[in-house]
Coordinates of C-alpha atoms and ligand atoms in Angstrom, one line a residue:
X1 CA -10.1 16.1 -14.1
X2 CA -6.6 16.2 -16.0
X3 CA -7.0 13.4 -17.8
X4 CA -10.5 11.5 -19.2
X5 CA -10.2 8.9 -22.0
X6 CA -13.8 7.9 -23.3
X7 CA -14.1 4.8 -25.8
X8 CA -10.7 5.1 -27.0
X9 CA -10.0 2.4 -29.8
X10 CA -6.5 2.4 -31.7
X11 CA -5.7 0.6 -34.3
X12 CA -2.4 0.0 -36.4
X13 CA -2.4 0.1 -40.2
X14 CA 0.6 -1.9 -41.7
X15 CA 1.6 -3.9 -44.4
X16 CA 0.6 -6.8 -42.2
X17 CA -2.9 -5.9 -42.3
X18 CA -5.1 -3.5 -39.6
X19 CA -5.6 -4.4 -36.2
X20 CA -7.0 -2.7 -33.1
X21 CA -4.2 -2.5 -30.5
X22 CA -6.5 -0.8 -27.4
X23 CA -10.3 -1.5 -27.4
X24 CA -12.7 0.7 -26.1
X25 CA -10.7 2.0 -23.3
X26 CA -12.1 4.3 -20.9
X27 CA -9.4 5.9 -18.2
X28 CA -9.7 9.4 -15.9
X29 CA -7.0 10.7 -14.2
X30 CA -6.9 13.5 -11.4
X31 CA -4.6 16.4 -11.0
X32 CA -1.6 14.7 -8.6
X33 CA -2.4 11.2 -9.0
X34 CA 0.3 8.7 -9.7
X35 CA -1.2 6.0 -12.0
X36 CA 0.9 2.6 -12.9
X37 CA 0.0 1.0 -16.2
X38 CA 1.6 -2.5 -15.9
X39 CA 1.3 -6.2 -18.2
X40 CA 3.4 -7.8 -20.5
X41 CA 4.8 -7.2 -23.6
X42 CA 2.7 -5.7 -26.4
X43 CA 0.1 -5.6 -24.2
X44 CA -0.4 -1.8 -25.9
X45 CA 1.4 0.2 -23.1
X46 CA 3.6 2.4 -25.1
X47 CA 0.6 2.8 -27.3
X48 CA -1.8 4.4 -25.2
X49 CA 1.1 6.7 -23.7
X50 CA 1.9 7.7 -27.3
X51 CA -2.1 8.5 -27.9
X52 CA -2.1 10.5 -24.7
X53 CA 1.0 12.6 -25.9
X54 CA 0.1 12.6 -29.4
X55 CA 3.0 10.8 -30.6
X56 CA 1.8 8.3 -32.4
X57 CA 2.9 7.3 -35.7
X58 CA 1.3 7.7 -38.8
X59 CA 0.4 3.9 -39.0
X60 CA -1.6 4.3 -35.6
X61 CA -5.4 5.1 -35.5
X62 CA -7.2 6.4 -32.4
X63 CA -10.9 7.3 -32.4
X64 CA -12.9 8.5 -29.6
X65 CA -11.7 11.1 -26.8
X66 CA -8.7 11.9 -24.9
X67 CA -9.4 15.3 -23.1
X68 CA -6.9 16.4 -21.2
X69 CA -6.6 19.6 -19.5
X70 CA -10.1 20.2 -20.6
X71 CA -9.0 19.8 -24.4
X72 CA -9.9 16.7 -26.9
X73 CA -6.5 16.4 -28.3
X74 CA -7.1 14.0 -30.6
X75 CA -8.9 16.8 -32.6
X76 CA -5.9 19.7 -32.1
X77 CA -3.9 20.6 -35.1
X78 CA -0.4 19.6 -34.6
X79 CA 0.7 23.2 -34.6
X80 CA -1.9 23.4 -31.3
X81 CA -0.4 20.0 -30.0
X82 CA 2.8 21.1 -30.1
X83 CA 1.8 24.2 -27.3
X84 CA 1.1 21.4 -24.9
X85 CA 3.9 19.4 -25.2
X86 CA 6.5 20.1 -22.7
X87 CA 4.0 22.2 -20.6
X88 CA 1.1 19.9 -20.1
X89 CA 2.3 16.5 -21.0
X90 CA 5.5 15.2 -21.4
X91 CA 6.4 11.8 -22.4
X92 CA 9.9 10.2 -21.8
X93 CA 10.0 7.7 -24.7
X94 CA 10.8 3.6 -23.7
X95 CA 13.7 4.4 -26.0
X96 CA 14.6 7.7 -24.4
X97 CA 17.1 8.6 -27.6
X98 CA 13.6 9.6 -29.3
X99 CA 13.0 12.3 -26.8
X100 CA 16.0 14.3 -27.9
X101 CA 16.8 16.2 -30.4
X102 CA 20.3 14.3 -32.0
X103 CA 21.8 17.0 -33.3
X104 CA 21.9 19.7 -29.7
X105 CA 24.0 19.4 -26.9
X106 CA 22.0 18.3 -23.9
X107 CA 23.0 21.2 -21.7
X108 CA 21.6 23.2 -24.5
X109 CA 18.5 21.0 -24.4
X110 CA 18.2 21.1 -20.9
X111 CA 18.3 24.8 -20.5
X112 CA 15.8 24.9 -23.2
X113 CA 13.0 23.0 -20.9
X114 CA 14.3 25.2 -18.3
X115 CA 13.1 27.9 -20.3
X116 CA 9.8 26.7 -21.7
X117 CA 8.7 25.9 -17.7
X118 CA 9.8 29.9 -17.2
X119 CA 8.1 31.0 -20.1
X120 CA 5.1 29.2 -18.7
X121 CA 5.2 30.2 -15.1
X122 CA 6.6 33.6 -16.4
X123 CA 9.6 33.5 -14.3
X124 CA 12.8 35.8 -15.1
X125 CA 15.9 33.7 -14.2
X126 CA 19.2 34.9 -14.8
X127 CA 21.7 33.0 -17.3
X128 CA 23.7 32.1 -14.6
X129 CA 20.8 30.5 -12.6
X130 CA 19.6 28.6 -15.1
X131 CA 22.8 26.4 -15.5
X132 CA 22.8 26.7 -11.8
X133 CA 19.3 24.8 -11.8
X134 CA 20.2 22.4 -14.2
X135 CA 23.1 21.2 -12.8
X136 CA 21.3 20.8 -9.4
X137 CA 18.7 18.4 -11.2
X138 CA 21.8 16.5 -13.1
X139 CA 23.2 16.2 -9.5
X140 CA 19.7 15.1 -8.0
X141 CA 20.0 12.3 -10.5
X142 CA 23.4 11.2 -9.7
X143 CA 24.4 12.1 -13.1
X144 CA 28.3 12.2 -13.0
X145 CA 30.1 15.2 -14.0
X146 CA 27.2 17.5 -15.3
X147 CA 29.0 20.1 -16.3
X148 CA 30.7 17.8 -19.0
X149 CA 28.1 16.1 -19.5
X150 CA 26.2 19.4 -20.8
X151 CA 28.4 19.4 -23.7
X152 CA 27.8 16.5 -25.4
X153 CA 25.7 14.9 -27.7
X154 CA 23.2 12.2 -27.0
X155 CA 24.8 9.6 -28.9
X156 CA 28.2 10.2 -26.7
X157 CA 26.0 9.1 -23.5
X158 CA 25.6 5.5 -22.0
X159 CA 22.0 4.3 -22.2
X160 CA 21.7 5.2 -18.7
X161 CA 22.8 8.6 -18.7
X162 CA 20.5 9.2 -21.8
X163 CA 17.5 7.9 -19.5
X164 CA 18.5 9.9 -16.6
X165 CA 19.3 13.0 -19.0
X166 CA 15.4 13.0 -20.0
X167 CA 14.3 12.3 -16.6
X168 CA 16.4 15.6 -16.0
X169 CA 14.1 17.1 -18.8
X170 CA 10.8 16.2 -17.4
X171 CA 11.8 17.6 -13.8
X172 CA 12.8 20.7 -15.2
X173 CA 10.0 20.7 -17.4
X174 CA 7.2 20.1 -14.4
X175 CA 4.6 19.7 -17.1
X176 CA 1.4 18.6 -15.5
X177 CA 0.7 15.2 -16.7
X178 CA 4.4 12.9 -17.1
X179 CA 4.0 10.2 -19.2
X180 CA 7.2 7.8 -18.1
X181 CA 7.3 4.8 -20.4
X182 CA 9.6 2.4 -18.5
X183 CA 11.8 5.2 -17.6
X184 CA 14.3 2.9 -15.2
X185 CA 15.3 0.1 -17.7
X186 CA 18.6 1.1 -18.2
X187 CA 19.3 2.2 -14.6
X188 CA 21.3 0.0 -11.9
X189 CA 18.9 -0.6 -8.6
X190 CA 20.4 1.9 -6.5
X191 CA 19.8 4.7 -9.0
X192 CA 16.8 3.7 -10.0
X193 CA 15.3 3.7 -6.3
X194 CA 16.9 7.3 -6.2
X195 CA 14.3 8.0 -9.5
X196 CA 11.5 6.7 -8.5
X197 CA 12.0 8.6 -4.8
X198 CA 12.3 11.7 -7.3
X199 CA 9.4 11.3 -9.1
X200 CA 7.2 10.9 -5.4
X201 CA 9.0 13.9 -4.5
X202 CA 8.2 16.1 -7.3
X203 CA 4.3 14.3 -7.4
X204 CA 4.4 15.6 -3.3
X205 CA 5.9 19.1 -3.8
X206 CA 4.4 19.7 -7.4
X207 CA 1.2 17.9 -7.6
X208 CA 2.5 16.8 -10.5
X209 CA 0.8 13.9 -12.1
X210 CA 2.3 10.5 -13.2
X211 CA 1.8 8.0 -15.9
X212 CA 3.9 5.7 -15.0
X213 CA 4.1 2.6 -17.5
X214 CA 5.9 -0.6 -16.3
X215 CA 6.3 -4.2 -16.5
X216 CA 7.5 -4.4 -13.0
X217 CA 4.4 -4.4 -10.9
X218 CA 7.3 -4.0 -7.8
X219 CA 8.4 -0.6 -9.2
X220 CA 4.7 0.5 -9.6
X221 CA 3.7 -0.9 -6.1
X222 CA 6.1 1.6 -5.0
X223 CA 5.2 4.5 -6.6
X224 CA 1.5 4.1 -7.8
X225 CA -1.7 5.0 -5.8
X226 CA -3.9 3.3 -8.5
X227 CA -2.9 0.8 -10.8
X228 CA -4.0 -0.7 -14.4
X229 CA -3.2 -3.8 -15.4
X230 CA -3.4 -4.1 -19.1
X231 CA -4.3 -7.2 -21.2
X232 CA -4.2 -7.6 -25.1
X233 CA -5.4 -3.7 -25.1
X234 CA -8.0 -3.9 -23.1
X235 CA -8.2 -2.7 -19.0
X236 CA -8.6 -6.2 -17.0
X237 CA -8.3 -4.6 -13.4
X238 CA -8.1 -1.0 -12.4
X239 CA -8.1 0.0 -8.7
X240 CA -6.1 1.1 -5.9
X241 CA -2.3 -0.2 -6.0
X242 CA -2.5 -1.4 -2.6
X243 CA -5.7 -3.8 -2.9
X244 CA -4.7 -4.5 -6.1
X245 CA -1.5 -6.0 -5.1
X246 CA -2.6 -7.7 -1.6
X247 CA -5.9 -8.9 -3.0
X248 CA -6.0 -9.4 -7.1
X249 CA -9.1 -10.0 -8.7
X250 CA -8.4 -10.9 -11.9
X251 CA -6.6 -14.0 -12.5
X252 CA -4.5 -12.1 -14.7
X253 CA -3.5 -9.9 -12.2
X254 CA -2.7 -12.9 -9.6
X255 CA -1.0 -14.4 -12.2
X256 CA 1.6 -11.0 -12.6
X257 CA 1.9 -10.7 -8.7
X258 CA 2.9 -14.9 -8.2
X259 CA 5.8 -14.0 -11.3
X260 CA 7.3 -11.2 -9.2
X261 CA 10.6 -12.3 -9.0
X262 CA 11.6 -10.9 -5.7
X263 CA 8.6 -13.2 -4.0
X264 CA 9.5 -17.1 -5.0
X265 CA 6.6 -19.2 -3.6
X266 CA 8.9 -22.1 -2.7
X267 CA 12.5 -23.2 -2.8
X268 CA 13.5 -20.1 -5.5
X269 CA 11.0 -21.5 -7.8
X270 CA 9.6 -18.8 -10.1
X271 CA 6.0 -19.2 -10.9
X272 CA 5.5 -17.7 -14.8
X273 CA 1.8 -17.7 -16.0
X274 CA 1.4 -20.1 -19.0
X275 CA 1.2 -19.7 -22.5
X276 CA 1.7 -16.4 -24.1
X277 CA -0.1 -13.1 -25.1
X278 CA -2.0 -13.9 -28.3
X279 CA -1.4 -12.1 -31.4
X280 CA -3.8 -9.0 -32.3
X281 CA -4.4 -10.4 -35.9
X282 CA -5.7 -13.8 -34.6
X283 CA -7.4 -12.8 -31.0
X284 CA -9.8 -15.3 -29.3
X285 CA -12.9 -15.1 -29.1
X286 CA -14.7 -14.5 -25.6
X287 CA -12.4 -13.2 -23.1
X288 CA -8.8 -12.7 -24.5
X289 CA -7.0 -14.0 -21.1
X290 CA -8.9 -17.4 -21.4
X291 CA -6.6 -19.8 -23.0
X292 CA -4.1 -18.7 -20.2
X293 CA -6.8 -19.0 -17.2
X294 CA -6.8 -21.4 -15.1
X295 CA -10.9 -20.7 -14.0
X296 CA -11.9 -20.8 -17.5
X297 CA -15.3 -21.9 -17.9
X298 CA -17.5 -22.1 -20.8
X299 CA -19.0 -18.9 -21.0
X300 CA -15.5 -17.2 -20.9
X301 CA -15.1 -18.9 -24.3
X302 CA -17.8 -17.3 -26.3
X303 CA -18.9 -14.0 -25.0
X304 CA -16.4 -11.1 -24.1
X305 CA -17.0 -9.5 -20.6
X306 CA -17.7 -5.8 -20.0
X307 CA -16.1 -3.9 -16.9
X308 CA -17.7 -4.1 -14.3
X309 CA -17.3 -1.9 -11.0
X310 CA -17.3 -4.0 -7.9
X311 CA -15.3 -3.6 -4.3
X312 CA -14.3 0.2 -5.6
X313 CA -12.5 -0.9 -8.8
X314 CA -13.3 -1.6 -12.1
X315 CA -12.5 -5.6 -13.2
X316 CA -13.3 -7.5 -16.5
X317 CA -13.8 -11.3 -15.7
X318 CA -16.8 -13.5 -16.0
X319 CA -16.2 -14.7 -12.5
X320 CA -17.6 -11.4 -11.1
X321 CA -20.3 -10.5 -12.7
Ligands
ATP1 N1 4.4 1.6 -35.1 C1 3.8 0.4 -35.1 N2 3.3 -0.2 -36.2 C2 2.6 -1.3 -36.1 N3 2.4 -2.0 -35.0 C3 2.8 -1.5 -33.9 C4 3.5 -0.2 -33.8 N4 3.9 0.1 -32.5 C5 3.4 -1.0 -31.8 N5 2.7 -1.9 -32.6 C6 2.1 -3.1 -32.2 O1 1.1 -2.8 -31.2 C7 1.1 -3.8 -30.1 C8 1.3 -3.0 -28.8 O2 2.6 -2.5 -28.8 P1 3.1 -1.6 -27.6 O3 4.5 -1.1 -28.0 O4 2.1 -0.6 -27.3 O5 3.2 -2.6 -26.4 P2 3.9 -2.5 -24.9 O6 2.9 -2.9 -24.0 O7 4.5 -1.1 -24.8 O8 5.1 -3.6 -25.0 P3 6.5 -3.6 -24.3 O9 6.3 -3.9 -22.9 O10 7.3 -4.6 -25.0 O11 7.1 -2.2 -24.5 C9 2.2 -4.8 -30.5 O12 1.6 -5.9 -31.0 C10 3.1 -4.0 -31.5 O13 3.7 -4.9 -32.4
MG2 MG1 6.3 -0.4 -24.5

């Protein structure tokens, strides 16, 4: 197993006051597998990614385990951490800016990761290949001009070149988890169908393992074998992408399939699920997706449910146990 999470519970300290972001959140991922983590906003996404990196900020709390790679992390030294990063898990940021370094050109930064995946595979390249290489990924992402491009500074790039430029990182990288937070925001549709044809590529030839965190349940129909849909911090469905998407569960999840744009259930009408995600200093009681269900029942008022596996995935609903 690459990845196991075991009663992970984070929690933000602000001036705000605390409040648990993920609760009790239990997630194993194999070597090679492409995972999807999709919901809405603040749904605790970027959190768990940033737990499973070890990037979160001081503010953030996480208790219980994340082993990856056989390794609790969240009991490694930060000078321990900071071997794995880059070599066993990478993370490109939602606000790809944070993953690199302002003040280094990003040819510079790129043949850095070049040479960190060369270090780690032990692999003598000569200076020349090297650009070679990393012009060949630039190209492979339909990034314009590399060779200009390598000069420059991050803040000289569009937002989309910045995405695509730490795409670039994470394929040269080839660490063996990839933790992509929204990584084809800022991408037109044509290049962003080249990225996420990339990314099945390099899972294929590489075994390399994906985290790939959306809110577009299209995109990580796509590219996910199993998919977790994420509610108020907490897993409501996990399962295979494909039953997931043809045959939802969760009312949560049918609700996210119906709003898929692409898929208007009658004369261009968009369906949108009602109400909004409640606020983590003022959750409700019971299940936290009731006030938005539409099969609400008593029960789902006052007492939480616990996953439960049924049909070979893992769902939290009353109206299955
Ligand atoms: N550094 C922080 N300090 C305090 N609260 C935070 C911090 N980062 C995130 N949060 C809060 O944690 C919750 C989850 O945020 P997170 O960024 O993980 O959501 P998300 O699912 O990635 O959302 P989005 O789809 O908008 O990116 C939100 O309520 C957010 O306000
Ligand atoms: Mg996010």
């Amino acid at each position: 197993m690459l990845l196991s999470i075991k009663n992970l519970n984070v929690s933000y300290n602000t001036v705000a006051g605390k409040y648990k972001v993920i609760d009790n959140l239990n997630l194993d991922v194999e070597e090679g597998e492409l995972v999807s983590l999709v919901g809405e906003s603040a749904s605790g996404k970027s959190t768990l990614g940033q737990v499973i990196s070890r990037m979160l900020p001081p503010v953030g709390i996480a208790t219980g385990e994340v082993t990856l790679d056989s390794v609790n992390i969240l009991k490694l030294s930060e000078k321990e951490m900071t071997k794995l990063r880059g070599t066993t898990v990478f993370m490109i940021f939602q606000n790809p800016l944070n993953s690199l370094n302002p003040v280094k050109r990003v040819g510079t930064q790129l043949l850095e990761a070049l040479f960190i995946r060369n270090e780690r595979t032990r692999h003598q390249m000569t200076e020349d290949d090297a650009r070679k290489e990393v012009i060949e990924a630039m190209t492979s992402l339909r990034l314009p001009d590399p060779e200009k491009i390598m000069l420059r500074y991050p803040h000289e790039l569009s937002g989309g070149q910045v995405q695509r430029v730490v795409i670039c990182m994470a394929l040269l990288l080839r660490p063996k988890l990839l933790i992509a937070d929204e990584p084809t925001t800022a991408l037109d549709v044509t290049i962003q169908a080249q990225v996420i044809k990339l990314l099945r590529d390099l899972n294929k030839q590489t075994g390399l393992s994906i985290i790939f965190i959306t809110h577009d349940i299209g995109l990580a129909y796509v590219l996910s074998n199993r998919m977790l849909v994420f509610y108020a911090g907490r897993v409501m469905e996990l399962g295979k992408t494909t039953d997931l998407v043809k045959k939802p569960m969760h009312p949560y999840t049918s609700g996210l399939i119906a709003s898929i744009p692409s898929a208007p259930k009658d004369s261009g009408r968009l369906y949108s699920i009602p109400g909004s995600p409640p606020s983590y200093l003022d959750l409700p009681n019971g299940c936290k997706f009731s006030p938005r269900c539409k099969f609400v029942f008593n029960k789902c008022l006052n007492e939480e449910p616990n996953a439960i596996v049924t049909n070979g995935r893992e769902i939290r609903c009353w109206l299955y146990e």
